[in-house]
CSV table of C-alpha atoms in Angstrom, one decimal:
chain,number,residue,atom,x,y,z
A,1225,MET,CA,87.8,120.2,-146.9
A,1226,VAL,CA,84.6,118.4,-147.9
A,1227,GLY,CA,81.9,120.9,-148.5
A,1228,GLU,CA,84.2,123.7,-149.6
A,1229,ASP,CA,86.4,124.1,-152.6
A,1230,ALA,CA,90.0,123.3,-151.5
A,1231,VAL,CA,93.3,122.8,-153.0
A,1232,VAL,CA,95.0,119.6,-152.2
A,1233,GLU,CA,98.4,118.9,-153.7
A,1234,GLY,CA,97.6,121.3,-156.4
A,1235,VAL,CA,94.3,119.7,-157.3
A,1236,ALA,CA,91.0,121.3,-156.7
A,1237,VAL,CA,88.8,118.9,-154.7
A,1238,VAL,CA,85.2,119.5,-155.9
A,1239,GLU,CA,82.4,119.4,-153.4
A,1240,ASN,CA,80.9,116.0,-153.3
A,1241,ASN,CA,77.4,116.7,-154.6
A,1242,TRP,CA,78.0,115.6,-158.1
A,1243,ALA,CA,74.6,113.9,-158.4
A,1244,ALA,CA,72.8,117.2,-157.4
A,1245,ARG,CA,74.9,119.2,-159.9
A,1246,GLN,CA,74.5,116.8,-162.7
A,1247,PRO,CA,70.8,116.0,-163.0
A,1248,LEU,CA,71.1,113.0,-165.2
A,1249,PRO,CA,67.8,111.4,-166.3
A,1250,PRO,CA,66.9,107.9,-165.1
A,1251,LEU,CA,67.2,105.6,-168.1
A,1252,GLY,CA,66.3,102.1,-167.1
A,1253,ALA,CA,67.6,98.9,-168.8
A,1254,GLY,CA,69.5,99.3,-172.0
A,1255,LEU,CA,71.4,97.4,-174.6
A,1256,GLY,CA,74.7,97.7,-176.3
A,1257,TYR,CA,73.8,98.3,-180.0
A,1258,ARG,CA,75.1,95.8,-182.5
A,1259,ASP,CA,74.4,95.9,-186.2
A,1260,ALA,CA,73.3,92.3,-186.1
A,1261,TYR,CA,70.2,93.6,-184.1
A,1262,GLN,CA,69.5,96.5,-186.3
A,1263,ALA,CA,66.0,95.3,-187.1
A,1264,ASP,CA,65.3,93.7,-183.8
A,1265,VAL,CA,65.9,96.9,-181.8
A,1266,TYR,CA,62.8,98.3,-183.4
A,1267,ARG,CA,60.7,95.1,-183.2
A,1268,PHE,CA,61.5,95.0,-179.4
A,1269,ARG,CA,61.4,98.8,-179.0
A,1270,GLU,CA,59.3,98.7,-175.8
A,1271,ALA,CA,61.7,96.3,-174.1
A,1272,ILE,CA,64.7,98.6,-174.5
A,1273,ASP,CA,65.0,101.8,-172.5
A,1274,PHE,CA,68.2,103.1,-174.1
A,1275,LEU,CA,71.0,102.1,-176.4
A,1276,GLU,CA,74.7,102.5,-176.0
A,1277,ILE,CA,76.5,102.9,-179.3
A,1278,ILE,CA,80.2,102.3,-180.0
A,1279,ALA,CA,81.3,105.8,-180.9
A,1280,ASP,CA,84.0,104.6,-183.3
A,1281,HIS,CA,81.3,102.9,-185.5
A,1282,PHE,CA,79.6,106.2,-186.1
A,1283,PHE,CA,82.5,108.6,-186.7
A,1284,ASP,CA,82.1,110.5,-190.0
A,1285,PRO,CA,79.1,108.3,-191.0
A,1286,VAL,CA,78.4,107.6,-194.7
A,1287,PRO,CA,74.9,108.6,-195.8
A,1288,LEU,CA,73.5,105.1,-195.1
A,1289,ARG,CA,75.1,105.0,-191.7
A,1290,ALA,CA,73.9,108.6,-190.9
A,1291,ARG,CA,70.4,107.6,-191.8
A,1292,GLN,CA,70.7,104.6,-189.5
A,1293,LEU,CA,72.0,106.9,-186.7
A,1294,ASP,CA,69.1,109.4,-187.3
A,1295,LEU,CA,66.6,106.6,-187.1
A,1296,LEU,CA,68.1,105.2,-183.9
A,1297,GLN,CA,68.1,108.6,-182.4
A,1298,ALA,CA,64.5,109.2,-183.3
A,1299,HIS,CA,63.5,106.1,-181.3
A,1300,PHE,CA,66.1,105.8,-178.5
A,1301,THR,CA,68.2,107.7,-176.1
A,1302,LEU,CA,71.7,107.0,-177.5
A,1303,LEU,CA,74.8,107.0,-175.2
A,1304,PRO,CA,78.1,107.1,-177.1
A,1305,HIS,CA,80.8,104.8,-175.7
A,1306,GLY,CA,84.4,105.4,-176.8
A,1307,LEU,CA,87.1,102.7,-177.2
A,1308,GLY,CA,90.1,104.6,-178.5
A,1309,LEU,CA,90.4,108.0,-176.8
A,1310,SER,CA,93.0,106.4,-174.6
A,1311,LEU,CA,92.5,108.7,-171.6
A,1312,GLY,CA,95.3,107.0,-169.7
A,1313,SER,CA,98.0,107.7,-172.4
A,1314,ALA,CA,101.0,109.5,-170.9
A,1315,GLU,CA,101.8,110.9,-174.3
A,1316,GLY,CA,98.4,112.7,-174.4
A,1317,LEU,CA,95.2,112.4,-176.4
A,1318,ASP,CA,94.7,111.5,-180.0
A,1319,GLU,CA,93.2,114.9,-181.1
A,1320,ASP,CA,91.8,113.5,-184.3
A,1321,TYR,CA,89.9,110.8,-182.4
A,1322,LEU,CA,88.7,113.5,-179.9
A,1323,ASN,CA,87.4,115.7,-182.6
A,1324,ARG,CA,85.5,112.9,-184.3
A,1325,PHE,CA,84.0,112.0,-180.9
A,1326,ALA,CA,83.1,115.5,-180.3
A,1327,ASN,CA,81.4,115.8,-183.7
A,1328,LEU,CA,79.3,112.7,-182.9
A,1329,ILE,CA,78.3,114.0,-179.5
A,1330,GLU,CA,77.3,117.3,-181.0
A,1331,ARG,CA,75.1,115.4,-183.5
A,1332,ILE,CA,73.3,113.1,-181.0
A,1333,GLU,CA,73.3,115.3,-177.9
A,1334,PRO,CA,73.4,112.5,-175.3
A,1335,PRO,CA,72.8,113.1,-171.6
A,1336,TYR,CA,76.4,111.8,-171.0
A,1337,TRP,CA,79.2,110.0,-172.7
A,1338,SER,CA,81.6,107.3,-171.6
A,1339,GLU,CA,85.2,106.1,-172.0
A,1340,HIS,CA,87.6,103.8,-170.2
A,1341,LEU,CA,90.1,104.1,-167.4
A,1342,ALA,CA,92.7,102.6,-169.7
A,1343,PHE,CA,95.2,103.3,-172.5
A,1344,THR,CA,95.2,101.9,-176.0
A,1345,LYS,CA,98.1,103.8,-177.6
A,1346,ALA,CA,101.7,104.4,-176.8
A,1347,ALA,CA,104.9,105.1,-178.8
A,1348,GLY,CA,103.1,105.0,-182.1
A,1349,ILE,CA,101.6,101.6,-181.4
A,1350,ASP,CA,97.9,101.1,-181.3
A,1351,ILE,CA,97.5,98.1,-179.0
A,1352,GLY,CA,93.9,97.6,-180.2
A,1353,HIS,CA,92.7,96.7,-176.7
A,1354,LEU,CA,92.0,98.5,-173.4
A,1355,THR,CA,95.2,98.1,-171.4
A,1356,PRO,CA,95.3,98.6,-167.6
A,1357,LEU,CA,96.8,101.6,-165.8
A,1358,PRO,CA,99.0,101.4,-162.7
A,1359,LYS,CA,97.1,102.9,-159.8
A,1360,THR,CA,99.6,105.7,-158.9
A,1361,ARG,CA,99.5,109.4,-158.4
A,1362,GLN,CA,101.4,109.8,-161.7
A,1363,THR,CA,98.5,108.0,-163.5
A,1364,LEU,CA,96.0,110.3,-161.8
A,1365,ALA,CA,98.0,113.3,-163.0
A,1366,VAL,CA,98.0,112.0,-166.6
A,1367,LEU,CA,94.3,111.2,-166.4
A,1368,ARG,CA,93.6,114.7,-165.0
A,1369,ASP,CA,95.3,116.4,-167.9
A,1370,ASN,CA,93.7,114.2,-170.6
A,1371,ILE,CA,90.2,114.4,-169.1
A,1372,ARG,CA,90.5,118.1,-168.7
A,1373,ARG,CA,91.4,118.4,-172.4
A,1374,ALA,CA,88.6,116.0,-173.4
A,1375,CYS,CA,86.0,117.8,-171.3
A,1376,ASP,CA,87.1,121.2,-172.6
A,1377,ARG,CA,86.3,119.9,-176.1
A,1378,ILE,CA,83.2,117.8,-175.1
A,1379,GLN,CA,81.1,119.8,-172.7
A,1380,ARG,CA,78.8,117.1,-171.5
A,1381,PRO,CA,79.1,114.9,-168.4
A,1382,LEU,CA,81.6,112.1,-168.7
A,1383,ILE,CA,81.5,108.7,-167.0
A,1384,LEU,CA,84.5,106.4,-166.8
A,1385,GLU,CA,84.5,102.6,-167.0
A,1386,ASN,CA,86.6,100.2,-165.0
A,1387,ILE,CA,88.2,97.4,-167.1
A,1388,THR,CA,89.5,93.9,-166.5
A,1389,GLU,CA,93.0,93.9,-165.2
A,1390,THR,CA,94.8,91.4,-167.3
A,1391,ILE,CA,98.0,92.9,-165.9
A,1392,ARG,CA,98.8,93.9,-162.3
A,1393,PHE,CA,101.5,96.3,-161.5
A,1394,PRO,CA,104.0,96.4,-158.7
A,1395,HIS,CA,104.4,99.5,-156.5
A,1396,GLU,CA,100.8,100.7,-156.8
A,1397,GLN,CA,99.9,103.5,-154.4
A,1398,LEU,CA,96.1,103.2,-154.4
A,1399,ASP,CA,93.7,100.3,-154.2
A,1400,ASP,CA,90.9,100.0,-156.7
A,1401,ALA,CA,88.3,101.9,-154.8
A,1402,GLU,CA,90.7,104.7,-153.9
A,1403,PHE,CA,91.7,105.0,-157.5
A,1404,PHE,CA,88.2,105.2,-158.9
A,1405,THR,CA,87.1,107.6,-156.2
A,1406,GLU,CA,90.1,109.9,-156.8
A,1407,VAL,CA,89.7,109.9,-160.6
A,1408,THR,CA,86.0,110.7,-160.5
A,1409,GLU,CA,86.3,113.3,-157.8
A,1410,GLN,CA,89.4,115.1,-159.1
A,1411,ASN,CA,87.8,115.3,-162.6
A,1412,ASP,CA,84.2,115.7,-161.6
A,1413,CYS,CA,83.2,112.6,-163.6
A,1414,GLY,CA,80.8,109.8,-163.0
A,1415,LEU,CA,81.6,106.1,-162.9
A,1416,LEU,CA,80.4,103.5,-165.4
A,1417,LEU,CA,80.7,100.5,-163.1
A,1418,ASP,CA,81.2,97.4,-165.2
A,1419,VAL,CA,79.9,94.8,-162.8
A,1420,THR,CA,81.2,91.9,-164.9
A,1421,ASN,CA,84.7,93.4,-165.0
A,1422,LEU,CA,84.6,93.9,-161.2
A,1423,TYR,CA,83.6,90.3,-160.8
A,1424,ILE,CA,86.2,89.0,-163.2
A,1425,ASN,CA,89.0,90.9,-161.5
A,1426,SER,CA,87.8,89.6,-158.1
A,1427,VAL,CA,87.9,86.0,-159.3
A,1428,ASN,CA,91.2,86.2,-161.2
A,1429,HIS,CA,92.9,88.3,-158.5
A,1430,ARG,CA,91.1,86.8,-155.5
A,1431,PHE,CA,89.4,89.6,-153.6
A,1432,ASP,CA,85.9,90.4,-152.4
A,1433,PRO,CA,84.2,92.7,-154.9
A,1434,LEU,CA,81.8,94.0,-152.3
A,1435,LYS,CA,84.7,95.5,-150.3
A,1436,VAL,CA,85.6,97.5,-153.4
A,1437,LEU,CA,82.0,98.5,-154.1
A,1438,TRP,CA,81.3,99.8,-150.5
A,1439,LYS,CA,84.3,102.1,-150.6
A,1440,LEU,CA,83.1,103.8,-153.8
A,1441,PRO,CA,81.2,107.1,-153.8
A,1442,PRO,CA,77.6,105.8,-154.5
A,1443,GLU,CA,76.3,109.1,-156.0
A,1444,ARG,CA,79.0,108.9,-158.7
A,1445,ILE,CA,78.0,105.5,-160.0
A,1446,VAL,CA,75.9,106.5,-162.9
A,1447,GLN,CA,75.5,103.4,-165.1
A,1448,LEU,CA,76.3,99.7,-165.0
A,1449,HIS,CA,77.4,97.2,-167.6
A,1450,PHE,CA,76.8,93.5,-167.2
A,1451,VAL,CA,77.1,90.4,-169.3
A,1452,GLY,CA,78.7,86.9,-169.2
A,1453,GLY,CA,82.2,85.8,-170.1
A,1454,HIS,CA,84.0,82.5,-170.3
A,1455,TRP,CA,86.9,80.5,-168.8
A,1456,GLU,CA,90.1,80.0,-170.6
A,1457,ASP,CA,93.4,78.5,-169.2
A,1458,GLY,CA,92.2,79.0,-165.7
A,1459,GLN,CA,91.2,82.7,-166.2
A,1460,LEU,CA,87.8,84.2,-166.4
A,1461,LEU,CA,87.7,86.4,-169.5
A,1462,ASP,CA,85.5,89.4,-170.4
A,1463,SER,CA,84.5,88.0,-173.7
A,1464,HIS,CA,80.9,89.4,-173.6
A,1465,SER,CA,80.0,86.0,-175.1
A,1466,ALA,CA,77.5,84.4,-172.7
A,1467,ALA,CA,74.4,84.9,-170.7
A,1468,THR,CA,74.9,86.8,-167.4
A,1469,PRO,CA,75.7,84.2,-164.7
A,1470,GLU,CA,74.0,84.2,-161.3
A,1471,GLU,CA,77.1,85.5,-159.5
A,1472,ILE,CA,77.1,88.6,-161.6
A,1473,TRP,CA,73.3,89.1,-161.1
A,1474,GLN,CA,73.9,88.9,-157.3
A,1475,LEU,CA,76.6,91.5,-157.5
A,1476,LEU,CA,74.5,93.7,-159.7
A,1477,ASP,CA,71.7,93.5,-157.1
A,1478,GLU,CA,74.2,94.7,-154.5
A,1479,VAL,CA,75.3,97.6,-156.6
A,1480,VAL,CA,71.7,98.9,-157.3
A,1481,LYS,CA,71.0,98.6,-153.6
A,1482,PHE,CA,74.0,100.7,-152.8
A,1483,ALA,CA,74.0,103.3,-155.6
A,1484,PRO,CA,71.3,105.4,-157.3
A,1485,VAL,CA,72.3,104.3,-160.8
A,1486,LYS,CA,70.6,105.8,-163.8
A,1487,GLY,CA,70.9,102.9,-166.1
A,1488,VAL,CA,71.9,99.2,-166.4
A,1489,LEU,CA,73.2,98.0,-169.7
A,1490,LEU,CA,73.6,94.6,-171.2
A,1491,GLU,CA,76.6,94.5,-173.5
A,1492,ARG,CA,76.7,91.3,-175.5
A,1493,ASP,CA,79.4,91.1,-178.3
A,1494,GLU,CA,79.9,87.5,-179.2
A,1495,LYS,CA,77.9,84.4,-179.8
A,1496,LEU,CA,74.9,86.7,-180.3
A,1497,PRO,CA,71.7,84.9,-179.2
A,1498,PRO,CA,68.1,85.7,-180.3
A,1499,MET,CA,66.9,89.1,-179.2
A,1500,THR,CA,64.3,87.5,-177.0
A,1501,GLU,CA,67.1,86.2,-174.7
A,1502,LEU,CA,68.6,89.6,-174.4
A,1503,VAL,CA,65.2,91.1,-173.7
A,1504,ALA,CA,64.7,88.6,-170.8
A,1505,GLU,CA,68.1,89.7,-169.3
A,1506,MET,CA,67.2,93.3,-169.7
A,1507,GLU,CA,63.9,92.7,-168.0
A,1508,ARG,CA,65.6,91.0,-165.0
A,1509,ALA,CA,68.0,93.9,-164.7
A,1510,ARG,CA,65.2,96.4,-165.0
A,1511,GLN,CA,63.2,94.8,-162.2
A,1512,SER,CA,66.2,94.9,-159.9
A,1513,TRP,CA,66.9,98.5,-160.8
A,1514,ARG,CA,63.3,99.6,-160.3
A,1515,HIS,CA,63.0,97.8,-157.0
A,1516,HIS,CA,66.2,99.2,-155.4
A,1517,CYS,CA,66.6,102.5,-157.2
A,1518,GLY,CA,62.9,103.4,-156.7
A,1519,GLN,CA,62.4,104.4,-160.3
A,1520,PRO,CA,59.0,104.0,-162.0
B,214,MET,CA,111.1,103.1,-161.3
B,215,ALA,CA,110.1,103.7,-164.9
B,216,SER,CA,107.9,106.7,-165.8
B,217,LEU,CA,104.4,106.0,-166.9
B,218,GLU,CA,105.4,106.9,-170.5
B,219,GLU,CA,108.3,104.4,-170.4
B,220,LEU,CA,106.0,101.8,-168.9
B,221,GLN,CA,103.3,102.3,-171.5
B,222,ARG,CA,105.9,102.1,-174.4
B,223,ALA,CA,107.3,98.9,-173.0
B,224,LEU,CA,103.9,97.4,-172.4
B,225,ALA,CA,102.7,98.3,-175.9
B,226,GLN,CA,105.7,96.6,-177.5
B,227,ALA,CA,105.5,93.6,-175.2
B,228,LEU,CA,101.8,93.0,-175.9
B,229,VAL,CA,102.1,93.4,-179.6
B,230,ALA,CA,105.1,91.0,-179.6
B,231,ALA,CA,103.1,88.5,-177.5
B,232,GLU,CA,100.3,88.8,-180.0
B,233,GLN,CA,102.7,88.0,-182.8
B,234,ARG,CA,104.1,85.1,-180.9
B,235,ARG,CA,100.6,83.7,-180.5
B,236,SER,CA,100.0,84.2,-184.2
B,237,ILE,CA,103.1,82.5,-185.5
B,238,GLY,CA,103.7,80.1,-182.6
B,239,THR,CA,107.3,81.0,-181.9
B,240,SER,CA,109.3,83.6,-180.0
B,241,SER,CA,110.7,86.5,-181.8
B,242,THR,CA,113.7,88.7,-181.1
B,243,ALA,CA,111.4,91.6,-180.5
B,244,ASP,CA,109.5,89.5,-178.0
B,245,ALA,CA,112.6,88.6,-176.1
B,246,VAL,CA,113.7,92.3,-175.9
B,247,ALA,CA,110.2,93.3,-174.7
B,248,ARG,CA,110.2,90.7,-172.0
B,249,ASP,CA,113.6,91.9,-170.7
B,250,ASP,CA,112.7,95.6,-170.8
B,251,PRO,CA,113.6,97.0,-167.4
B,252,ALA,CA,110.4,99.2,-167.5
B,253,LEU,CA,108.4,95.9,-167.1
B,254,ALA,CA,110.3,94.8,-164.0
B,255,GLY,CA,107.9,93.2,-161.5
B,256,ILE,CA,105.2,92.5,-164.0
B,257,SER,CA,104.2,88.9,-164.5
B,258,LYS,CA,105.5,87.5,-167.8
B,259,ALA,CA,102.6,85.1,-167.8
B,260,GLU,CA,100.1,88.0,-167.5
B,261,LEU,CA,101.9,89.8,-170.4
B,262,GLN,CA,101.6,86.7,-172.5
B,263,ARG,CA,97.9,86.2,-171.8
B,264,ALA,CA,97.2,89.9,-172.4
B,265,GLY,CA,98.9,89.6,-175.8
B,266,GLN,CA,96.9,86.6,-176.7
B,267,THR,CA,93.7,88.5,-175.8
B,268,LEU,CA,94.6,90.9,-178.7
B,269,ILE,CA,94.2,88.2,-181.2
B,270,ARG,CA,90.9,87.1,-179.7
B,271,LYS,CA,89.6,90.7,-179.8
B,272,ARG,CA,90.7,91.2,-183.4
B,273,LEU,CA,89.0,87.9,-184.4
B,274,SER,CA,85.9,88.9,-182.6
B,275,HIS,CA,85.6,92.1,-184.7
B,276,VAL,CA,86.2,90.1,-187.9
B,277,ARG,CA,83.4,87.7,-186.9
B,278,SER,CA,81.0,90.5,-186.4
B,279,GLN,CA,81.8,92.2,-189.7
B,280,LEU,CA,82.2,89.0,-191.9
B,281,PRO,CA,79.5,86.8,-190.2
B,282,ARG,CA,78.7,84.5,-193.0
B,283,THR,CA,82.3,84.0,-194.1
B,284,THR,CA,83.6,83.3,-190.6
B,285,ALA,CA,80.6,81.0,-189.9
B,286,MET,CA,81.4,79.0,-193.0
B,287,LEU,CA,85.1,78.7,-192.2
B,288,SER,CA,84.1,77.3,-188.8
B,289,ALA,CA,87.0,75.3,-187.2
B,290,ARG,CA,89.4,76.5,-189.9
B,291,LEU,CA,88.9,80.1,-188.9
B,292,PRO,CA,91.3,80.4,-185.8
B,293,SER,CA,94.4,79.1,-187.5
B,294,LEU,CA,93.7,81.1,-190.7
B,295,PHE,CA,93.2,84.3,-188.7
B,296,ARG,CA,96.4,83.7,-186.7
B,297,SER,CA,98.3,83.3,-189.9
B,298,TYR,CA,96.9,86.5,-191.2
B,299,ALA,CA,97.4,88.4,-188.0
B,300,ALA,CA,101.1,87.4,-187.8
B,301,GLU,CA,101.7,89.6,-190.9
B,302,HIS,CA,99.2,92.3,-190.6
B,303,ARG,CA,98.7,95.0,-188.0
B,304,PHE,CA,96.9,98.3,-188.4
B,305,THR,CA,96.6,101.4,-186.4
B,306,GLY,CA,93.8,104.0,-186.1
B,307,TYR,CA,90.2,103.9,-185.0
B,308,ARG,CA,89.0,101.8,-187.9
B,309,VAL,CA,91.4,98.9,-187.4
B,310,PRO,CA,88.5,96.4,-187.2
B,311,LEU,CA,87.3,97.4,-190.7
B,312,ARG,CA,90.9,97.2,-192.1
B,313,ASP,CA,91.3,93.8,-190.5
B,314,CYS,CA,88.1,92.6,-192.2
B,315,ILE,CA,89.3,93.9,-195.6
B,316,GLY,CA,92.8,92.5,-195.0
B,317,PHE,CA,91.5,89.2,-193.9
B,318,SER,CA,89.2,88.9,-196.9
B,319,GLN,CA,92.1,89.5,-199.2
B,320,PHE,CA,94.2,87.0,-197.3
B,321,ILE,CA,91.4,84.4,-197.7
B,322,ALA,CA,91.3,85.1,-201.5
B,323,MET,CA,95.0,84.0,-201.6
B,324,GLN,CA,94.4,80.7,-199.9
B,325,HIS,CA,94.1,78.4,-202.9
B,326,GLU,CA,93.1,75.4,-200.8
B,327,LEU,CA,89.8,77.2,-200.0
B,328,PRO,CA,86.8,76.8,-202.4
B,329,PRO,CA,86.3,79.7,-204.7
B,330,TRP,CA,82.9,80.5,-203.2
B,331,VAL,CA,84.6,81.1,-199.9
B,332,HIS,CA,86.8,83.7,-201.6
B,333,GLU,CA,83.8,85.4,-203.2
B,334,LEU,CA,81.7,85.5,-200.0
B,335,ALA,CA,84.7,87.1,-198.1
B,336,ARG,CA,85.1,89.6,-200.9
B,337,TRP,CA,81.4,90.4,-200.8
B,338,GLU,CA,81.1,90.9,-197.1
B,339,ALA,CA,84.3,92.9,-197.0
B,340,MET,CA,82.9,95.2,-199.6
B,341,PHE,CA,80.6,96.7,-197.0
B,342,CYS,CA,83.6,97.3,-194.7
B,343,ARG,CA,85.4,99.0,-197.6
B,344,TRP,CA,82.3,101.1,-198.2
B,345,THR,CA,82.4,102.4,-194.7
B,346,LEU,CA,86.1,103.0,-194.6
B,347,SER,CA,86.7,105.4,-197.5
B,348,PRO,CA,84.7,108.5,-198.6
B,349,ASN,CA,86.0,108.4,-202.2
B,350,GLN,CA,86.1,105.2,-204.0
B,351,PHE,CA,85.0,103.4,-207.2
B,352,TRP,CA,85.2,99.7,-207.8
B,353,MET,CA,83.5,96.7,-209.4
B,354,VAL,CA,82.9,93.3,-208.0
B,355,CYS,CA,82.3,90.3,-210.2
B,356,LEU,CA,80.7,87.3,-208.6
B,357,ARG,CA,80.1,83.8,-210.1
B,358,TYR,CA,78.1,82.5,-207.2
B,359,ARG,CA,74.9,83.7,-205.4
B,360,VAL,CA,76.9,84.7,-202.3
B,361,PHE,CA,75.2,88.1,-202.3
B,362,ASP,CA,71.9,86.6,-201.5
B,363,PRO,CA,71.5,86.1,-197.7
B,364,ALA,CA,68.6,83.8,-198.3
B,365,VAL,CA,70.8,81.3,-200.1
B,366,PHE,CA,72.5,78.9,-197.7
B,367,ILE,CA,76.2,78.4,-198.5
B,368,SER,CA,78.2,75.6,-197.0
B,369,TYR,CA,81.9,75.0,-197.2
B,370,GLU,CA,81.6,71.5,-198.8
B,371,GLU,CA,78.9,72.1,-201.4
B,372,GLU,CA,79.2,74.4,-204.4
B,373,PRO,CA,76.4,77.0,-204.2
B,374,PRO,CA,74.2,78.0,-207.1
B,375,LYS,CA,76.0,80.0,-209.8
B,376,ARG,CA,74.8,83.3,-211.0
B,377,LEU,CA,77.1,85.7,-212.7
B,378,THR,CA,76.6,89.2,-211.3
B,379,ILE,CA,78.6,92.4,-211.6
B,380,TRP,CA,78.3,95.0,-208.9
B,381,LEU,CA,79.4,98.7,-209.1
B,382,ALA,CA,80.2,100.6,-205.9
B,383,HIS,CA,81.0,104.3,-206.0
B,384,ARG,CA,81.3,107.0,-203.4
B,385,LEU,CA,82.4,110.6,-203.8
B,386,GLY,CA,82.6,112.8,-200.7
B,387,GLY,CA,80.5,110.4,-198.7
B,388,ARG,CA,77.6,110.0,-201.1
B,389,GLY,CA,77.3,106.9,-203.4
B,390,ARG,CA,75.7,103.7,-204.2
B,391,ILE,CA,76.2,100.0,-204.5
B,392,ARG,CA,74.2,98.5,-207.3
B,393,ARG,CA,74.1,95.5,-209.5
B,394,ILE,CA,74.8,96.4,-213.2
B,395,VAL,CA,74.6,92.8,-214.6
C-alpha cells in the first residue's frame, strides 16, 4: 500500500518519497565531458554547472589521466556515467567492471551515478552497444538482482537512463512508463530521462512522448540528457551529432515543467562544434530549467 | 517463449552477425543461423539488421574521437576502410574503443595504397591509446614526418615536411613517460 512498506509479489514496494529521502543537490546545466574540450571546459568554466564523465574512460587512470581527473574534480561536480555494467544482463553483472566503477566513485564522490536500462553482454559476446530489454516481469526481476548487487557495492544513489529502442519485442507485459516506474520504485533509483531518446522512440515507433512522460513519477526524474541526432534510411538515430532541434527543446520544456529535475545535460559526441555553440545550448537549457524548476 | 537469457544470447549473436554482414557486404552462415533462431521469433529482421549496422557506426565514432587527425585526413576513404577492418576484428571488454583504435591504426599501416605519412600519423595517434591501455610497456616509435606536431597541417595529397624523430614510451606499474630521444 502506498505510504507503508508492503510486499507485492515478493518485492518490497518502497514508500514513494524518494525525493525527500535522497536530498540530491540542484546542479543546473551540464556537459558530457569529451577530451576534445579538455582546455575549453576551463575557459568556459562559468558556463558549465557540472560535467558528466564516461566512467570507462577513467577506470584505473594512468598518472596523466589521474591528474586530469583531479583537476576536473577540483573545478566541477563530476557525475560518472557507465556504459558497460550491463544491468539488464540475465547472466549477471561483470564483477570486474563493477569493481572498477566502484573504485572510480570512491575516488570522485559524486552525488549520484548513472547507468542504462539495457544490456551490452551476453553469452561471452560484448555487443559494444546498449541493446534494449523486453519490458516484462522477468526483465524486472533480472534488473532487481543486478541493481541490488551494484548498489551493495556502490552505496550512492543510482539513476537509470532510457535508451533508443532499435528493436521492439513481442509479448511485452508493460508499456514504457509502467516499466520505468516499476524499475525505479522497486529498486529505489532515480531516472535519467534522455529526452532525445524518448523523442526518437516516439518518432520511429509513432507514439506521443508526452503520454509516456505524464505517467512517470515526477519526483524520480533526477536528470535529463538532450542533444540532436540525424536521419538515416527513414529512421531517426541517436548519433549525438547535431544541435538540439526545436522539437526536443519543446519536449525538454515539458519535462522541466512536469518534474523537479536536478540537472539538464548536453551530450554531444560527434561532429563536435566550437565550445561556444555548446555553451549557447547549455544556456538555453539552464534558462528553461531555472524558470520551471524554480532554481536560482 | 524464450527465457531472457536465451533471448539475449540470440540477440547478441544476431547483432554481431549483422555487423559483420555490414562490414563485408555479404550474408554469412552465422548470420543465417542467427536470423532463424527461434528465440528471436516475432522480432523484426529489419530492426535486427539496422541495430547491427549501428554497431559499426558506434565503433567508427569512437575511432574518430581517438584518432581525430587520421580519420579527418582519410575523409571519404574512412568508412570503407573501417568496414574492411571491422569485418575481421572484434574485441571484448571495457576498453574496446581503445583496442579498436590501435587495431585500426595497424590495419592502416598495412594498406600500401595509402601514403606513408598516413601510416605514421595513425601510428602516432594510436600511441596515446596504447599508452592508456597497458600499465606496463616499453616501445619506440620512429617517424620520418612531422606528424607529431599538431601545428603542422597534413593533407592526404601533399607530402608533409620531413623530420626524423625517435620517440621512447615507457610505463611500469602505471608510471612512465613519452619523450623524444632524437
